[in-house]
PDB file of N, CA and C in Angstrom:
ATOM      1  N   UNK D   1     110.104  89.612  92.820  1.00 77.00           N
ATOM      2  CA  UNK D   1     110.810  90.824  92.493  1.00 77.00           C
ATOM      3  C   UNK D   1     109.829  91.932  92.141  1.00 77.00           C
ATOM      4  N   UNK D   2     108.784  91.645  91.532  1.00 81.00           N
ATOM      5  CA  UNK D   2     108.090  92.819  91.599  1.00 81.00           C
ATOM      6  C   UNK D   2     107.027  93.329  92.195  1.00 81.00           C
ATOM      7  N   UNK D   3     106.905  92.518  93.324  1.00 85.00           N
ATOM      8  CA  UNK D   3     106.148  92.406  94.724  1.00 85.00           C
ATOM      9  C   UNK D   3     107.094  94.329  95.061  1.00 85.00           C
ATOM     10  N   UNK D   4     108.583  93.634  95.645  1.00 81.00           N
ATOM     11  CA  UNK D   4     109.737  94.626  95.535  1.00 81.00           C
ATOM     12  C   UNK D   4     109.856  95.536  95.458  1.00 81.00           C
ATOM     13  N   UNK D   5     109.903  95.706  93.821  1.00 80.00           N
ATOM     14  CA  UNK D   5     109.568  96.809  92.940  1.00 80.00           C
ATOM     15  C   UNK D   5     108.095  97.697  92.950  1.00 80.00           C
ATOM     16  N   UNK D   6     107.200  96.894  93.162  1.00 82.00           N
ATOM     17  CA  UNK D   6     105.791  97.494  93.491  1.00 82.00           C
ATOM     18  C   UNK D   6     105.996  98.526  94.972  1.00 82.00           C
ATOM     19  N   UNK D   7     106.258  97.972  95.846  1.00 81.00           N
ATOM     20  CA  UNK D   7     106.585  98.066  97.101  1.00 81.00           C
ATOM     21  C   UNK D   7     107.892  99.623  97.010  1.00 81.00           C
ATOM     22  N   UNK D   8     108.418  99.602  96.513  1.00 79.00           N
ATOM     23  CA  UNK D   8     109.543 100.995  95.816  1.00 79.00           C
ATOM     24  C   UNK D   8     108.937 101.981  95.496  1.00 79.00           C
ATOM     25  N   UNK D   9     108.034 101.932  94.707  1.00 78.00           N
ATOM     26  CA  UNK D   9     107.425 102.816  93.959  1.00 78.00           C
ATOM     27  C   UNK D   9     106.467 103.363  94.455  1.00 78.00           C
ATOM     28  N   UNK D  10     105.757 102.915  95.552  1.00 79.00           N
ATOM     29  CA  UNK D  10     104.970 103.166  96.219  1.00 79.00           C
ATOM     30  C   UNK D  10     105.335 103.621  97.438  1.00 79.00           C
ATOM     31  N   UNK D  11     106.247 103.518  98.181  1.00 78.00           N
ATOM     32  CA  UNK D  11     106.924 104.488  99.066  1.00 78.00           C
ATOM     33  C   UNK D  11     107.705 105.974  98.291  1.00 78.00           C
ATOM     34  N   UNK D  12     107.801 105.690  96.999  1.00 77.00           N
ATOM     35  CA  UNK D  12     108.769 106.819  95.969  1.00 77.00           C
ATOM     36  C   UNK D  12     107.652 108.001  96.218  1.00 77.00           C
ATOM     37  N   UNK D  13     106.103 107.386  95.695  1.00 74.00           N
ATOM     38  CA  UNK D  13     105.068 108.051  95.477  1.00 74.00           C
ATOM     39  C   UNK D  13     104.352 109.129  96.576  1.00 74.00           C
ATOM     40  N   UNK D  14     104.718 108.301  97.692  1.00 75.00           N
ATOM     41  CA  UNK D  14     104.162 108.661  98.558  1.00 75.00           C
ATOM     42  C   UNK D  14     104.916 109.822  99.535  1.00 75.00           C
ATOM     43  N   UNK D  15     106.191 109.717  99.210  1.00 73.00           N
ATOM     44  CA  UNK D  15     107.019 110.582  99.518  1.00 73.00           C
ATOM     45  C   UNK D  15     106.590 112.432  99.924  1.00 73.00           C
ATOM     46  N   UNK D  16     106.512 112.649 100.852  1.00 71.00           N
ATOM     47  CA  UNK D  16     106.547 114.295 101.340  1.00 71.00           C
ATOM     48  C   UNK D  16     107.409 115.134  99.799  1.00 71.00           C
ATOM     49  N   UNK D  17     108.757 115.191 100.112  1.00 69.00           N
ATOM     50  CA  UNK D  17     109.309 116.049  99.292  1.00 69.00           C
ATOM     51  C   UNK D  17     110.280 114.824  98.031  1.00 69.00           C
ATOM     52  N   UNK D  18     109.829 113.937  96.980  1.00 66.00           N
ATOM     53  CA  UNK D  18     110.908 113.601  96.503  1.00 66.00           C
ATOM     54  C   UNK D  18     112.113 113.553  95.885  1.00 66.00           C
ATOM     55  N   UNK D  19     112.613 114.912  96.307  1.00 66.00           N
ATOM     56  CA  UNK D  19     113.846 114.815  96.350  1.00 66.00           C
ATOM     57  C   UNK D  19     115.021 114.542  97.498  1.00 66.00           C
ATOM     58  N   UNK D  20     114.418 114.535  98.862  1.00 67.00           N
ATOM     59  CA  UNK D  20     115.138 113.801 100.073  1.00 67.00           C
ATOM     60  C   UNK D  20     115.860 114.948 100.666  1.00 67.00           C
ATOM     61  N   UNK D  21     115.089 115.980 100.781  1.00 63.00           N
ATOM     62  CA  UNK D  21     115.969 117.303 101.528  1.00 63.00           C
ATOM     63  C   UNK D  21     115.808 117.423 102.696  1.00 63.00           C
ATOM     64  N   UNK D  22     116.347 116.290 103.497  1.00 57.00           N
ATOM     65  CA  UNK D  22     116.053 116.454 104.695  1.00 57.00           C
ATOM     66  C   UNK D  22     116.055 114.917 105.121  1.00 57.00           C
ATOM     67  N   UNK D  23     116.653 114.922 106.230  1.00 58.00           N
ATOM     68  CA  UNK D  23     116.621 113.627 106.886  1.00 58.00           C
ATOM     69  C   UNK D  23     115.204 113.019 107.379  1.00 58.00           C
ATOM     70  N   UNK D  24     114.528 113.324 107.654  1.00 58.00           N
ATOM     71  CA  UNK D  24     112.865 113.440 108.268  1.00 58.00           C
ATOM     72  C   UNK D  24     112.611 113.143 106.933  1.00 58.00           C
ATOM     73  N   UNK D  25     112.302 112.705 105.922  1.00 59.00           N
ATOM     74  CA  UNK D  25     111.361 112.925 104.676  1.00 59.00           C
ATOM     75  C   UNK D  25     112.044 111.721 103.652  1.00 59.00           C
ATOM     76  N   UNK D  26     112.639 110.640 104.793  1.00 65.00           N
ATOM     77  CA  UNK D  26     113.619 109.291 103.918  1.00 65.00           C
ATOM     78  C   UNK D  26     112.417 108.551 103.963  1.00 65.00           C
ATOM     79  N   UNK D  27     111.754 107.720 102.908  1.00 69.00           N
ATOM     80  CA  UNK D  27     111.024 106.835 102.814  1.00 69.00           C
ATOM     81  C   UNK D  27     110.939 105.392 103.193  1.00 69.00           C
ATOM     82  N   UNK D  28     110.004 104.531 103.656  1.00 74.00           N
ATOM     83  CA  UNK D  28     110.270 103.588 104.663  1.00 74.00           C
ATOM     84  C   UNK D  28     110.501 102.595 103.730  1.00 74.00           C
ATOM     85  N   UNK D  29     111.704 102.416 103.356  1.00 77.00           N
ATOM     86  CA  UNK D  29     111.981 101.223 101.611  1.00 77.00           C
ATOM     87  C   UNK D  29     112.159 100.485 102.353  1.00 77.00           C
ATOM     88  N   UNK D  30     112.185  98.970 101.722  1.00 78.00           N
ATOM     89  CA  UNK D  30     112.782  97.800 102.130  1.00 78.00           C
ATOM     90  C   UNK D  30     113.939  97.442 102.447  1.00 78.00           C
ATOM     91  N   UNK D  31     114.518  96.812 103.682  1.00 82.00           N
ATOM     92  CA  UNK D  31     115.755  96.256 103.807  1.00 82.00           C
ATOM     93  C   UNK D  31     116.598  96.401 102.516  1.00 82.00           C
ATOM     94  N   UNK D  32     117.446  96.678 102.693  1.00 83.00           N
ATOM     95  CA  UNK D  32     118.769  96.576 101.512  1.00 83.00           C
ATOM     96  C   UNK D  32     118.446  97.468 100.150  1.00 83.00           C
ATOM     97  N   UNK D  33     117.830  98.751 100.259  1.00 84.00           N
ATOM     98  CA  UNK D  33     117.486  99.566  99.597  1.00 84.00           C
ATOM     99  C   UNK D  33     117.473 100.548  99.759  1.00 84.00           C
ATOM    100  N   UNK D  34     118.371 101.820  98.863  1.00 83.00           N
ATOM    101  CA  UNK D  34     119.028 103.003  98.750  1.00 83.00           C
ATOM    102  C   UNK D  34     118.569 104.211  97.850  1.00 83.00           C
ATOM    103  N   UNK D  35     118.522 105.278  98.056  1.00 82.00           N
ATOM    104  CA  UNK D  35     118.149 106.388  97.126  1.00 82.00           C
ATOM    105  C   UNK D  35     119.666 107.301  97.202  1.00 82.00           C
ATOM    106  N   UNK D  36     119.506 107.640  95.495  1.00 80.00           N
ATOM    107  CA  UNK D  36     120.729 108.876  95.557  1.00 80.00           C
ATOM    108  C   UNK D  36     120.254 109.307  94.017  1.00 80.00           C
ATOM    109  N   UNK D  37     120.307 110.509  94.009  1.00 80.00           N
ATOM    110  CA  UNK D  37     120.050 111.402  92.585  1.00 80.00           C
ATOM    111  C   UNK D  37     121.620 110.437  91.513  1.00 80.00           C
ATOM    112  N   UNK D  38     121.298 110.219  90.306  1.00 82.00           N
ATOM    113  CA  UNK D  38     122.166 109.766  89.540  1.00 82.00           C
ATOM    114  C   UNK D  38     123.500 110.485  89.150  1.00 82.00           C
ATOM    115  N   UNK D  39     122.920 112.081  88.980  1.00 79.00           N
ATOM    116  CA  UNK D  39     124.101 113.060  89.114  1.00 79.00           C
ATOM    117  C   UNK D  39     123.509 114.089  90.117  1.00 79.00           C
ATOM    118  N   UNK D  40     124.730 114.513  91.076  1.00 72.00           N
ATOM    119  CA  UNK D  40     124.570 115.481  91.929  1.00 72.00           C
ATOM    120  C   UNK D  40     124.588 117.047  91.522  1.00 72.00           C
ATOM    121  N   UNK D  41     124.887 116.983  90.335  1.00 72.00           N
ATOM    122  CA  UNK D  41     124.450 118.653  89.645  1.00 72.00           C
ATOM    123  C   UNK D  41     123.336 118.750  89.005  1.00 72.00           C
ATOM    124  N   UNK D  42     122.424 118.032  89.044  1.00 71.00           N
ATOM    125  CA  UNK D  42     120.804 117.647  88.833  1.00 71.00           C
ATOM    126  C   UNK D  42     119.699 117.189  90.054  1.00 71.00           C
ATOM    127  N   UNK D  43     119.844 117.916  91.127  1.00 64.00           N
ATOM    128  CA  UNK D  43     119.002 117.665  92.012  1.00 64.00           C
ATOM    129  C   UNK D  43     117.578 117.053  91.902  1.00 64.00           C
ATOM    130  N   UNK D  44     116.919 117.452  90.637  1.00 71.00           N
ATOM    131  CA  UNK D  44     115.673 117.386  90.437  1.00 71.00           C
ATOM    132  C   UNK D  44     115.489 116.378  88.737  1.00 71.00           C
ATOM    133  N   UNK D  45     116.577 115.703  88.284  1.00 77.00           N
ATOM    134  CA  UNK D  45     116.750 115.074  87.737  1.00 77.00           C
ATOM    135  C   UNK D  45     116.478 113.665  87.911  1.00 77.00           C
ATOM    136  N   UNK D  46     117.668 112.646  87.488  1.00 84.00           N
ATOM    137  CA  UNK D  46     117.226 111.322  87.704  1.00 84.00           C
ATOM    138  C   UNK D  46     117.708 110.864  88.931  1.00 84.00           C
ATOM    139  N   UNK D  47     117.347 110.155  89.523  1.00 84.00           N
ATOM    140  CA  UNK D  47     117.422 108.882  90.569  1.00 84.00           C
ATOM    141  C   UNK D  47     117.363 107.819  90.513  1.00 84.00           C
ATOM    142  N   UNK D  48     118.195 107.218  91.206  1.00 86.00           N
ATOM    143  CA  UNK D  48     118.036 105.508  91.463  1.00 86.00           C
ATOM    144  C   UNK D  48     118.261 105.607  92.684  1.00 86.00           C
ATOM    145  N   UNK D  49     117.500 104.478  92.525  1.00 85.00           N
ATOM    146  CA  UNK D  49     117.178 103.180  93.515  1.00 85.00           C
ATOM    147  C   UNK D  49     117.190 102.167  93.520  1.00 85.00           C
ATOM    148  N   UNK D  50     118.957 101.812  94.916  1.00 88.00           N
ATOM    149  CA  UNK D  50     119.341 100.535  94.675  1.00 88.00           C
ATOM    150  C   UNK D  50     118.524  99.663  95.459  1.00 88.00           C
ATOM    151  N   UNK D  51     118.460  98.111  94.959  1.00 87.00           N
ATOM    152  CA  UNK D  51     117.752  97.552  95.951  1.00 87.00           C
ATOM    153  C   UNK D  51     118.352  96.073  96.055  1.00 87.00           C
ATOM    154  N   UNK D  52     118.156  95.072  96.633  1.00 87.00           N
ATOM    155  CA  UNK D  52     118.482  94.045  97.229  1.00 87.00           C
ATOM    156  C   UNK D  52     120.374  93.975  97.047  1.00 87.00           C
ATOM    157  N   UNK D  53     120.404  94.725  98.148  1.00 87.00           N
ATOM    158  CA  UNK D  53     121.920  94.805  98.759  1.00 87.00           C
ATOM    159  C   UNK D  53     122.483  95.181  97.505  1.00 87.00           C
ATOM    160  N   UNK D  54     122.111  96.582  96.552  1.00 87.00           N
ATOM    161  CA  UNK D  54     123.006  96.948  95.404  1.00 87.00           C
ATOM    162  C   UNK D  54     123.012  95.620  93.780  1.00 87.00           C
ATOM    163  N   UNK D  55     122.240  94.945  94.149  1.00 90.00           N
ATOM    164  CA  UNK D  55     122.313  93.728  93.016  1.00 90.00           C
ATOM    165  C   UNK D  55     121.467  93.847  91.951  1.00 90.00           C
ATOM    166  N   UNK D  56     120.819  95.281  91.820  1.00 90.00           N
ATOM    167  CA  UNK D  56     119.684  95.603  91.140  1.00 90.00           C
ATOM    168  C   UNK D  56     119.631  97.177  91.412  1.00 90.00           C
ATOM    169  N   UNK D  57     118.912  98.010  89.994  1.00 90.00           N
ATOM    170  CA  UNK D  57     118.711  99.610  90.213  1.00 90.00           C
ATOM    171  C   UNK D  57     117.420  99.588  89.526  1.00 90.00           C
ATOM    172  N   UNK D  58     116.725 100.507  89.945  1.00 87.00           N
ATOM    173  CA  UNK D  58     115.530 101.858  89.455  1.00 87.00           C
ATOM    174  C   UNK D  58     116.358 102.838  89.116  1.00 87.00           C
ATOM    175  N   UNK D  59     116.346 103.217  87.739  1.00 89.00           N
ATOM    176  CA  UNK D  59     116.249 105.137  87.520  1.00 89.00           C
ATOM    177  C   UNK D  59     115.117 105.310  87.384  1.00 89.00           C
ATOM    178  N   UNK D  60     114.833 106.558  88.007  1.00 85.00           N
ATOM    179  CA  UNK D  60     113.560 106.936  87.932  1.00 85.00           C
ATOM    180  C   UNK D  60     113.646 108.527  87.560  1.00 85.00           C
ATOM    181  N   UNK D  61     112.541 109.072  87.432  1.00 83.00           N
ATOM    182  CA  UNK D  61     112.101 110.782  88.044  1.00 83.00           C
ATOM    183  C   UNK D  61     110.710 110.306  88.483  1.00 83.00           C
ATOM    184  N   UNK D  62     110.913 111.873  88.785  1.00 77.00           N
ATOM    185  CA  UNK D  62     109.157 112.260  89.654  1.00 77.00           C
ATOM    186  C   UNK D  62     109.207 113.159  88.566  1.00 77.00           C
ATOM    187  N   UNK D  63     107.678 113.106  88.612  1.00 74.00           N
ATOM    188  CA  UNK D  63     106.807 114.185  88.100  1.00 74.00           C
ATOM    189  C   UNK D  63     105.679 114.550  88.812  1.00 74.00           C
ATOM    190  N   UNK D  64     105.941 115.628  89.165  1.00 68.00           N
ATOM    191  CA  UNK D  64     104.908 116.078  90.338  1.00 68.00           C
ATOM    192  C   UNK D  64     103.646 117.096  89.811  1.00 68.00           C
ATOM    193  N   UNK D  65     102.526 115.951  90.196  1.00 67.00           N
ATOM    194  CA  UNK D  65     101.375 116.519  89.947  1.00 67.00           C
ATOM    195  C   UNK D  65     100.470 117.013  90.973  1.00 67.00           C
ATOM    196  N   UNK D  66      99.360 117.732  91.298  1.00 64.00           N
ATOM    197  CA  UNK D  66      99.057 118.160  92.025  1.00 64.00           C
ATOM    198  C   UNK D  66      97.982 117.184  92.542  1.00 64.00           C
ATOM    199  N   UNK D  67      97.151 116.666  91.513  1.00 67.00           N
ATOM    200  CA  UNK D  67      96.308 115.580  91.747  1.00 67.00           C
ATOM    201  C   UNK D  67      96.877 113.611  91.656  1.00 67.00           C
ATOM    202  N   UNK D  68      98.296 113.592  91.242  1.00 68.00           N
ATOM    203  CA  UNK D  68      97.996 112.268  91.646  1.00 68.00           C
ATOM    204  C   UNK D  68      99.579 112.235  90.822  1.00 68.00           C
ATOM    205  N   UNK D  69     100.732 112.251  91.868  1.00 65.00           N
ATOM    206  CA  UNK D  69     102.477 112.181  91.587  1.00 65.00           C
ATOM    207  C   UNK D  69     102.197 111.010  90.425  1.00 65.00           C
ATOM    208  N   UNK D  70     103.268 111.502  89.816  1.00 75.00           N
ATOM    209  CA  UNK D  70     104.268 109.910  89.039  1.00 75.00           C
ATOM    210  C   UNK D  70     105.359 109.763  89.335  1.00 75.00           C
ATOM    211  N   UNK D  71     105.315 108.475  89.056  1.00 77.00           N
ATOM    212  CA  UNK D  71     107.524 107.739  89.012  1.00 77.00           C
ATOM    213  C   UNK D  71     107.181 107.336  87.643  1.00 77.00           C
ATOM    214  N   UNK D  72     108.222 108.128  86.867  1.00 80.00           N
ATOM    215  CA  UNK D  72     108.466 107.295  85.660  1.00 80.00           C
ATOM    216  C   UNK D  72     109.505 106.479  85.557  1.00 80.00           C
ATOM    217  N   UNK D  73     109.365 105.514  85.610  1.00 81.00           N
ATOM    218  CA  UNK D  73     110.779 104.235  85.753  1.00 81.00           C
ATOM    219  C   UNK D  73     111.002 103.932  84.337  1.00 81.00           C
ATOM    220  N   UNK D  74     112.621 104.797  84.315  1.00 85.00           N
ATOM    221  CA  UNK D  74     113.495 105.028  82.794  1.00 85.00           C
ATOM    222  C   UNK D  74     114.332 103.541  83.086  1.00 85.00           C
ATOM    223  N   UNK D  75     114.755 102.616  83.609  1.00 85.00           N
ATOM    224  CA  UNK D  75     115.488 101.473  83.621  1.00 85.00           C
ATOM    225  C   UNK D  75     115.235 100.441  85.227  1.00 85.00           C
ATOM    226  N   UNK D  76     115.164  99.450  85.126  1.00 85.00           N
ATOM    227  CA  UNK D  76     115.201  98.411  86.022  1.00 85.00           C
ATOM    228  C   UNK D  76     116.557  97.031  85.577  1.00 85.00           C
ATOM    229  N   UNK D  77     117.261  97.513  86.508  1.00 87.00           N
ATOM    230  CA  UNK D  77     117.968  96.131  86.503  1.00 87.00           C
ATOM    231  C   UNK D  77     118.050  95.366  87.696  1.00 87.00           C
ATOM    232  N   UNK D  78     118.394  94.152  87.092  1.00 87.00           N
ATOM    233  CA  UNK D  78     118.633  93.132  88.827  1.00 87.00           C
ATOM    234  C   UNK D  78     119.202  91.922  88.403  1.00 87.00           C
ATOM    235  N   UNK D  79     120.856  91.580  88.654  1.00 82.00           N
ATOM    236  CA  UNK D  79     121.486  90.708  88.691  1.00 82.00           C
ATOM    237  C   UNK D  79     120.913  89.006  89.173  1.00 82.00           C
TER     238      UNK D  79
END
């Protein structure tokens, strides 16, 4: 699982724009793994990311730095 999770965060990171404005700029996640902002009147707020077929979440944010992004991962669950 945190092969997984390593593997998430590192496509999160690597991300062009992370907030997903644009179809072109979806990150290459693993099978059975989803992005959607947590609330849609916070674009630039929190996110999750579901992963193994919804049985588990990331909230996250970005914090965008110029020299070297973060994901701060605010919760991990997984059934």
């Amino acid at each position: 699982m945190r092969d997984l999770i390593d593997g998430i965060r590192a496509e999160l990171v690597t991300v062009e724009d992370p907030y997903f404005r644009g179809t072109d700029n979806i990150p290459d996640l693993p099978p059975g793994c989803r992005i959607a902002p947590l609330r849609s009147t916070v674009p630039n707020g929190l996110y999750v990311c579901y992963f193994d077929h919804g049985r588990g979440w990331i909230h996250y944010t970005f914090t965008r730095r110029t020299a070297d992004p973060q994901i701060i991962v605010e919760e991990v669950f997984w059934q």
